[in-house]
C-alpha positions as a Markdown table, in Angstrom:
| # | Residue | x | y | z |
|---|---|---|---|---|
| 1 | Met | 122.3 | 131.6 | 34.3 |
| 2 | Asp | 118.8 | 130.2 | 34.2 |
| 3 | Trp | 116.8 | 133.2 | 35.6 |
| 4 | Asp | 114.1 | 130.8 | 36.8 |
| 5 | Asp | 116.5 | 129.4 | 39.3 |
| 6 | Leu | 116.2 | 132.7 | 41.2 |
| 7 | Arg | 112.6 | 131.9 | 41.9 |
| 8 | Tyr | 113.5 | 128.6 | 43.5 |
| 9 | Phe | 116.2 | 130.3 | 45.5 |
| 10 | Leu | 113.7 | 132.9 | 46.9 |
| 11 | Ala | 111.3 | 130.1 | 47.8 |
| 12 | Val | 113.9 | 128.2 | 49.8 |
| 13 | Ala | 115.0 | 131.5 | 51.5 |
| 14 | Gly | 111.5 | 132.3 | 52.5 |
| 15 | Ala | 110.4 | 128.8 | 53.6 |
| 16 | Gly | 113.7 | 127.8 | 55.2 |
| 17 | Ser | 113.5 | 124.3 | 53.8 |
| 18 | Leu | 113.4 | 122.3 | 50.5 |
| 19 | Ser | 110.0 | 120.8 | 51.4 |
| 20 | Gly | 108.4 | 124.1 | 52.1 |
| 21 | Ala | 109.7 | 125.6 | 48.9 |
| 22 | Ala | 108.5 | 122.6 | 46.9 |
| 23 | Gln | 105.0 | 122.9 | 48.4 |
| 24 | Gln | 104.9 | 126.6 | 47.5 |
| 25 | Leu | 106.1 | 126.0 | 44.0 |
| 26 | Gly | 104.1 | 122.9 | 43.3 |
| 27 | Val | 107.2 | 120.7 | 42.5 |
| 28 | Asn | 109.1 | 118.0 | 44.3 |
| 29 | Thr | 112.1 | 118.6 | 46.6 |
| 30 | Thr | 114.5 | 117.0 | 44.1 |
| 31 | Thr | 113.7 | 119.7 | 41.6 |
| 32 | Val | 114.2 | 122.5 | 44.1 |
| 33 | Leu | 117.5 | 121.0 | 45.2 |
| 34 | Arg | 118.7 | 120.7 | 41.6 |
| 35 | Arg | 117.7 | 124.3 | 40.7 |
| 36 | Val | 119.4 | 125.8 | 43.8 |
| 37 | Ala | 122.6 | 123.8 | 43.1 |
| 38 | Ser | 122.5 | 125.0 | 39.5 |
| 39 | Leu | 122.3 | 128.6 | 40.7 |
| 40 | Glu | 125.2 | 128.1 | 43.1 |
| 41 | Asp | 127.3 | 126.7 | 40.3 |
| 42 | Asp | 126.5 | 129.6 | 38.0 |
| 43 | Leu | 127.3 | 132.2 | 40.7 |
| 44 | Gly | 130.3 | 130.2 | 42.1 |
| 45 | Ala | 129.0 | 130.8 | 45.6 |
| 46 | Arg | 127.4 | 128.8 | 48.4 |
| 47 | Leu | 124.0 | 130.3 | 49.1 |
| 48 | Phe | 122.8 | 128.1 | 52.0 |
| 49 | Glu | 124.1 | 126.3 | 54.9 |
| 50 | Arg | 122.4 | 122.9 | 55.2 |
| 51 | Glu | 121.5 | 122.4 | 58.9 |
| 52 | Arg | 119.3 | 120.0 | 60.8 |
| 53 | Thr | 116.6 | 122.6 | 61.3 |
| 54 | Gly | 116.6 | 123.6 | 57.6 |
| 55 | Tyr | 118.4 | 125.9 | 55.2 |
| 56 | Arg | 120.1 | 129.0 | 56.5 |
| 57 | Leu | 121.3 | 131.7 | 54.2 |
| 58 | Thr | 125.0 | 132.3 | 53.9 |
| 59 | Ala | 126.5 | 135.8 | 53.6 |
| 60 | Ala | 126.4 | 135.4 | 49.8 |
| 61 | Gly | 122.7 | 134.2 | 50.0 |
| 62 | Glu | 121.8 | 137.3 | 52.1 |
| 63 | Lys | 123.4 | 139.5 | 49.5 |
| 64 | Leu | 121.4 | 137.9 | 46.7 |
| 65 | Val | 118.2 | 138.3 | 48.7 |
| 66 | Glu | 118.8 | 142.0 | 49.1 |
| 67 | Ala | 119.3 | 142.4 | 45.4 |
| 68 | Leu | 116.2 | 140.3 | 44.5 |
| 69 | Glu | 113.7 | 141.6 | 47.0 |
| 70 | Pro | 112.7 | 144.8 | 45.1 |
| 71 | Val | 112.4 | 142.8 | 41.8 |
| 72 | Asp | 110.3 | 140.1 | 43.6 |
| 73 | Arg | 107.9 | 142.7 | 45.0 |
| 74 | Arg | 107.3 | 144.3 | 41.7 |
| 75 | Leu | 106.8 | 141.0 | 39.7 |
| 76 | Ser | 104.5 | 139.5 | 42.3 |
| 77 | Ala | 102.4 | 142.7 | 42.3 |
| 78 | Leu | 101.9 | 142.9 | 38.5 |
| 79 | Pro | 98.7 | 140.9 | 38.3 |
| 80 | Arg | 97.1 | 143.0 | 41.0 |
| 81 | Asp | 98.4 | 146.2 | 39.5 |
| 82 | Phe | 96.9 | 145.4 | 36.0 |
| 83 | Ala | 93.6 | 144.3 | 37.5 |
| 84 | Ala | 93.4 | 147.5 | 39.6 |
| 85 | Ser | 94.2 | 149.9 | 36.8 |
| 86 | Gly | 91.3 | 152.1 | 35.9 |
| 87 | Ser | 89.0 | 150.5 | 38.4 |
| 88 | Gly | 88.0 | 153.7 | 40.2 |
| 89 | Ser | 86.6 | 152.9 | 43.6 |
| 90 | Glu | 85.6 | 149.4 | 42.5 |
| 91 | Gly | 87.6 | 146.2 | 42.4 |
| 92 | Ala | 88.9 | 143.5 | 44.7 |
| 93 | Val | 91.2 | 144.1 | 47.7 |
| 94 | Arg | 92.9 | 141.4 | 49.7 |
| 95 | Leu | 93.2 | 142.3 | 53.4 |
| 96 | Ala | 95.3 | 140.4 | 55.9 |
| 97 | Ala | 94.7 | 140.4 | 59.6 |
| 98 | Ser | 94.8 | 138.2 | 62.7 |
| 99 | Glu | 91.9 | 135.9 | 63.5 |
| 100 | Val | 91.1 | 138.1 | 66.5 |
| 101 | Leu | 90.9 | 141.3 | 64.5 |
| 102 | Ala | 89.2 | 139.6 | 61.6 |
| 103 | Ala | 86.4 | 138.2 | 63.7 |
| 104 | Ser | 85.9 | 140.8 | 66.4 |
| 105 | Leu | 86.9 | 144.1 | 64.7 |
| 106 | Ile | 86.6 | 143.8 | 61.0 |
| 107 | Ala | 83.6 | 141.4 | 60.4 |
| 108 | Pro | 81.1 | 143.4 | 62.5 |
| 109 | Glu | 81.9 | 146.5 | 60.4 |
| 110 | Leu | 81.4 | 144.9 | 57.1 |
| 111 | Pro | 77.6 | 145.7 | 56.6 |
| 112 | Ala | 78.3 | 149.4 | 56.8 |
| 113 | Phe | 81.4 | 149.0 | 54.5 |
| 114 | Arg | 79.3 | 147.0 | 52.0 |
| 115 | Ala | 76.6 | 149.7 | 51.9 |
| 116 | Ala | 79.2 | 152.4 | 51.3 |
| 117 | His | 81.1 | 150.4 | 48.6 |
| 118 | Pro | 78.8 | 148.0 | 46.9 |
| 119 | Gly | 81.2 | 147.5 | 44.0 |
| 120 | Leu | 84.2 | 146.7 | 46.1 |
| 121 | Glu | 85.0 | 143.0 | 46.9 |
| 122 | Leu | 86.9 | 142.6 | 50.1 |
| 123 | Glu | 88.8 | 139.3 | 50.7 |
| 124 | Leu | 89.9 | 138.9 | 54.3 |
| 125 | Ile | 93.0 | 136.6 | 54.8 |
| 126 | Thr | 94.0 | 135.4 | 58.2 |
| 127 | Asp | 97.6 | 134.8 | 57.4 |
| 128 | Pro | 99.8 | 134.3 | 60.5 |
| 129 | Arg | 102.9 | 135.2 | 58.5 |
| 130 | Val | 101.6 | 138.7 | 58.0 |
| 131 | Ala | 99.4 | 139.2 | 61.1 |
| 132 | Ala | 101.5 | 137.5 | 63.8 |
| 133 | Ile | 103.0 | 139.3 | 66.8 |
| 134 | Gly | 106.4 | 140.8 | 66.2 |
| 135 | Ala | 108.5 | 141.7 | 63.1 |
| 136 | Val | 107.6 | 140.2 | 59.8 |
| 137 | Pro | 110.5 | 138.2 | 58.4 |
| 138 | Arg | 112.5 | 140.2 | 56.0 |
| 139 | Ile | 112.7 | 137.3 | 53.6 |
| 140 | Gly | 109.4 | 136.7 | 52.0 |
| 141 | Asn | 107.6 | 139.9 | 51.1 |
| 142 | Pro | 104.8 | 140.3 | 53.7 |
| 143 | Leu | 102.5 | 142.0 | 51.1 |
| 144 | Arg | 103.3 | 139.6 | 48.3 |
| 145 | Asp | 99.8 | 138.2 | 48.1 |
| 146 | Val | 97.8 | 140.9 | 49.8 |
| 147 | Asp | 97.1 | 144.6 | 49.3 |
| 148 | Val | 96.6 | 145.8 | 52.8 |
| 149 | Ala | 97.5 | 144.3 | 56.2 |
| 150 | Leu | 96.5 | 145.1 | 59.8 |
| 151 | Arg | 99.0 | 143.6 | 62.2 |
| 152 | Ala | 100.4 | 143.7 | 65.7 |
| 153 | Ala | 103.8 | 145.4 | 66.1 |
| 154 | Arg | 105.6 | 147.8 | 63.9 |
| 155 | Pro | 106.7 | 146.5 | 60.5 |
| 156 | Thr | 110.4 | 146.8 | 59.5 |
| 157 | Gln | 110.2 | 146.7 | 55.7 |
| 158 | Gly | 110.6 | 149.7 | 53.4 |
| 159 | Asp | 108.6 | 150.6 | 50.3 |
| 160 | Met | 105.4 | 150.6 | 52.3 |
| 161 | Leu | 103.0 | 153.0 | 53.8 |
| 162 | Met | 102.9 | 152.3 | 57.5 |
| 163 | Arg | 100.6 | 153.9 | 60.0 |
| 164 | Lys | 99.9 | 153.1 | 63.7 |
| 165 | Val | 96.1 | 153.1 | 64.1 |
| 166 | Gly | 95.7 | 152.0 | 67.7 |
| 167 | Asp | 96.6 | 149.5 | 70.5 |
| 168 | Met | 95.2 | 146.1 | 71.3 |
| 169 | Ala | 95.3 | 145.6 | 75.1 |
| 170 | Tyr | 95.8 | 142.3 | 76.9 |
| 171 | Gly | 94.6 | 141.0 | 80.3 |
| 172 | Leu | 95.0 | 137.9 | 82.3 |
| 173 | Tyr | 91.9 | 135.7 | 82.4 |
| 174 | Ala | 90.6 | 132.5 | 84.0 |
| 175 | Thr | 87.3 | 130.8 | 84.7 |
| 176 | Pro | 85.5 | 131.5 | 88.0 |
| 177 | Ser | 85.8 | 127.7 | 88.9 |
| 178 | Tyr | 89.6 | 127.8 | 88.4 |
| 179 | Leu | 89.9 | 130.9 | 90.6 |
| 180 | Ala | 87.7 | 129.3 | 93.2 |
| 181 | Ala | 89.9 | 126.2 | 93.3 |
| 182 | Lys | 93.3 | 127.9 | 93.0 |
| 183 | Gly | 92.7 | 131.3 | 94.5 |
| 184 | Arg | 92.7 | 134.8 | 92.8 |
| 185 | Pro | 96.2 | 136.3 | 92.5 |
| 186 | Gly | 96.5 | 139.9 | 93.5 |
| 187 | Gln | 100.0 | 140.5 | 91.9 |
| 188 | Met | 102.5 | 138.7 | 89.8 |
| 189 | Ser | 104.2 | 137.1 | 92.9 |
| 190 | Asp | 101.0 | 135.4 | 93.7 |
| 191 | Leu | 101.2 | 133.3 | 90.5 |
| 192 | Ala | 103.5 | 130.8 | 92.2 |
| 193 | Glu | 102.0 | 127.3 | 92.1 |
| 194 | His | 99.4 | 128.6 | 89.6 |
| 195 | Asp | 98.8 | 126.9 | 86.2 |
| 196 | Val | 99.3 | 129.2 | 83.2 |
| 197 | Ile | 98.7 | 128.9 | 79.4 |
| 198 | Gly | 101.5 | 130.6 | 77.7 |
| 199 | Phe | 102.8 | 131.8 | 74.3 |
| 200 | Pro | 105.2 | 129.7 | 72.2 |
| 201 | Arg | 108.8 | 130.1 | 73.4 |
| 202 | Gly | 109.9 | 131.7 | 70.1 |
| 203 | Glu | 107.3 | 134.5 | 70.1 |
| 204 | Thr | 108.7 | 138.0 | 70.0 |
| 205 | Pro | 108.9 | 139.3 | 73.6 |
| 206 | Leu | 106.5 | 142.3 | 73.3 |
| 207 | Gly | 104.0 | 143.5 | 75.9 |
| 208 | Pro | 101.9 | 140.6 | 77.1 |
| 209 | Val | 104.4 | 138.0 | 75.7 |
| 210 | Trp | 107.2 | 139.5 | 77.8 |
| 211 | Trp | 104.9 | 139.7 | 80.8 |
| 212 | Met | 103.9 | 136.0 | 80.5 |
| 213 | Ser | 107.5 | 134.9 | 80.1 |
| 214 | Arg | 108.2 | 136.5 | 83.5 |
| 215 | Ala | 105.1 | 135.0 | 85.1 |
| 216 | Glu | 106.0 | 131.5 | 83.9 |
| 217 | Lys | 109.2 | 131.5 | 86.1 |
| 218 | Ser | 107.2 | 130.8 | 89.2 |
| 219 | Ser | 104.2 | 129.0 | 87.8 |
| 220 | Arg | 103.4 | 125.7 | 85.9 |
| 221 | Val | 102.9 | 126.0 | 82.1 |
| 222 | Thr | 100.2 | 123.6 | 81.0 |
| 223 | Phe | 99.9 | 124.5 | 77.4 |
| 224 | Arg | 101.4 | 127.0 | 74.8 |
| 225 | Ser | 99.8 | 128.4 | 71.7 |
| 226 | Ser | 100.1 | 131.4 | 69.4 |
| 227 | Ser | 96.3 | 131.2 | 68.8 |
| 228 | Ala | 94.2 | 133.4 | 71.1 |
| 229 | Ala | 91.2 | 131.2 | 70.4 |
| 230 | Ala | 93.1 | 128.1 | 71.5 |
| 231 | Arg | 94.4 | 129.7 | 74.7 |
| 232 | Ala | 90.9 | 131.0 | 75.5 |
| 233 | Glu | 89.3 | 127.5 | 74.9 |
| 234 | Ala | 92.0 | 125.9 | 77.1 |
| 235 | Ala | 91.2 | 128.5 | 79.8 |
| 236 | Arg | 87.5 | 127.6 | 79.6 |
| 237 | His | 88.4 | 124.1 | 80.5 |
| 238 | Asp | 90.2 | 125.2 | 83.6 |
| 239 | Leu | 93.7 | 124.6 | 82.2 |
| 240 | Gly | 95.0 | 127.8 | 83.9 |
| 241 | Leu | 95.4 | 131.5 | 83.6 |
| 242 | Thr | 96.2 | 133.0 | 80.2 |
| 243 | Ala | 96.8 | 136.3 | 78.4 |
| 244 | Leu | 94.1 | 137.3 | 76.0 |
| 245 | Pro | 93.2 | 140.4 | 74.0 |
| 246 | Cys | 90.6 | 142.3 | 76.1 |
| 247 | Leu | 88.7 | 142.8 | 72.8 |
| 248 | Ile | 87.5 | 139.1 | 73.0 |
| 249 | Ala | 88.0 | 138.1 | 76.6 |
| 250 | Asp | 86.0 | 140.9 | 78.2 |
| 251 | Arg | 83.0 | 139.8 | 76.2 |
| 252 | Asp | 83.4 | 136.1 | 77.2 |
| 253 | Arg | 81.0 | 135.4 | 80.1 |
| 254 | Thr | 82.8 | 132.2 | 81.0 |
| 255 | Leu | 86.1 | 134.1 | 81.8 |
| 256 | Glu | 87.0 | 136.6 | 84.5 |
| 257 | Arg | 89.7 | 139.3 | 84.2 |
| 258 | Val | 92.3 | 138.8 | 86.8 |
| 259 | Phe | 94.8 | 141.5 | 85.7 |
| 260 | Gly | 94.3 | 144.2 | 83.2 |
| 261 | Pro | 96.4 | 146.0 | 80.5 |
| 262 | Asp | 98.0 | 148.2 | 83.2 |
| 263 | Leu | 100.1 | 145.2 | 84.0 |
| 264 | Leu | 100.2 | 143.1 | 80.9 |
| 265 | Gly | 100.4 | 145.9 | 78.4 |
| 266 | Ala | 99.3 | 146.1 | 74.8 |
| 267 | Leu | 100.4 | 145.4 | 71.2 |
| 268 | Glu | 100.5 | 148.2 | 68.7 |
| 269 | Leu | 98.2 | 147.9 | 65.6 |
| 270 | Trp | 99.8 | 149.0 | 62.3 |
| 271 | Leu | 98.2 | 149.5 | 59.0 |
| 272 | Met | 100.4 | 148.5 | 56.0 |
| 273 | Ala | 100.0 | 148.9 | 52.3 |
| 274 | Arg | 102.4 | 149.1 | 49.4 |
| 275 | Asn | 103.1 | 152.8 | 48.6 |
| 276 | Asp | 102.0 | 152.5 | 44.9 |
| 277 | Leu | 98.8 | 150.5 | 45.7 |
| 278 | Ala | 97.8 | 152.9 | 48.5 |
| 279 | Gln | 97.2 | 155.6 | 45.9 |
| 280 | Leu | 94.4 | 153.5 | 44.2 |
| 281 | Ala | 90.9 | 154.5 | 45.2 |
| 282 | His | 89.6 | 151.1 | 46.2 |
| 283 | Val | 92.7 | 150.3 | 48.3 |
| 284 | Arg | 92.4 | 153.7 | 49.9 |
| 285 | Ala | 88.8 | 153.0 | 50.7 |
| 286 | Val | 89.7 | 149.8 | 52.6 |
| 287 | Met | 92.5 | 151.6 | 54.5 |
| 288 | Glu | 90.1 | 154.4 | 55.6 |
| 289 | Phe | 87.5 | 151.8 | 56.6 |
| 290 | Leu | 90.1 | 150.1 | 58.9 |
| 291 | Val | 91.1 | 153.4 | 60.5 |
| 292 | Glu | 87.5 | 154.2 | 61.3 |
| 293 | Ala | 86.8 | 150.7 | 62.5 |
| 294 | Val | 89.6 | 150.9 | 65.0 |
| 295 | Lys | 88.4 | 154.3 | 66.2 |
| 296 | Arg | 84.8 | 152.9 | 66.8 |
| 297 | His | 86.2 | 149.9 | 68.7 |
| 298 | Arg | 88.9 | 151.8 | 70.6 |
| 299 | Ala | 87.3 | 151.3 | 74.1 |
| 300 | Pro | 87.1 | 147.5 | 73.9 |
| 301 | Leu | 90.5 | 147.3 | 72.1 |
| 302 | Glu | 92.1 | 149.2 | 74.9 |
| 303 | Gly | 90.3 | 147.1 | 77.6 |
| 304 | Arg | 88.2 | 150.0 | 78.8 |
| 305 | Ser | 84.7 | 149.0 | 79.9 |
| 306 | His | 83.2 | 152.4 | 79.3 |
| 307 | Glu | 83.7 | 154.8 | 76.5 |
| 308 | Val | 84.9 | 158.2 | 77.6 |
| 309 | Thr | 82.6 | 160.9 | 76.1 |
| 310 | Glu | 83.9 | 164.5 | 76.1 |
| 311 | Leu | 81.1 | 167.0 | 76.8 |
| 312 | Pro | 81.1 | 170.2 | 74.7 |
| 313 | Ser | 82.8 | 173.0 | 76.7 |
| 314 | Lys | 80.6 | 175.8 | 78.0 |
| 315 | Pro | 81.7 | 179.3 | 78.4 |
| 316 | Leu | 82.5 | 180.3 | 82.0 |
| 317 | Lys | 79.9 | 182.5 | 83.6 |
| 318 | Ser | 81.2 | 185.7 | 85.2 |
| 319 | Pro | 80.6 | 185.9 | 88.9 |
């Protein structure tokens, strides 16, 4: 067996197509096809079913992925591990988050982080494969190219430190001009004959995604997007009502909240890091920074307009 064929196999398994794997590996599709065929010949097993939508793993292919995933994780992490060794609280950390969290939660906190850790370089990646709603695909290590991730919905992979750090609430929003023309709904049943901007049909049905899928049954879908920024911009152009994170939409003066998170719900925010990397000082510093950032932004994240402040308790006076 040519061990390098395994790398081509994992690329196709992760991308789901020859073209995607070829782009990832920097080769042409013929090379990928030839290497996968060579591996199948060596193993005497068919690893993929060739379908119109792409390449689907067979039972034998699934078994091979399970065997290779731990090896793939360790090999892909070697450059970062060597670079991090002996770095103390300094070094470079690659952090993955959604565009919403990157721009509205993390970026505003960077000046304080920079002042506290001047020797630490933080690289923020808005990778939808890691930060998207729902479960990360099992095939394709979600932390292959990053050290820490902040994402919506609980991860499913093992060999990782996982911690729920908060919730990101959603509301239903539209422009005042749209509401003046179409009327302001008071409950879900009032959405009949309204225009809505929805999520993609394949999105994991969690919280606001599930709510919108029900709302769409009696309304007209004018546009779909997994991008909160795209949905918000479409709403600003009176294309309809849409679900948005309260963190960004409540600050937008061009939009009005129609329903709140009490109806639409929220997505859980989970902090992820590889167990071994989480022990390094500079990675731990980024993780602690994210936990504190979520705490400081908890009110807007949860869609609450005012922070609740607990007054210190006073001893009761005897009558």
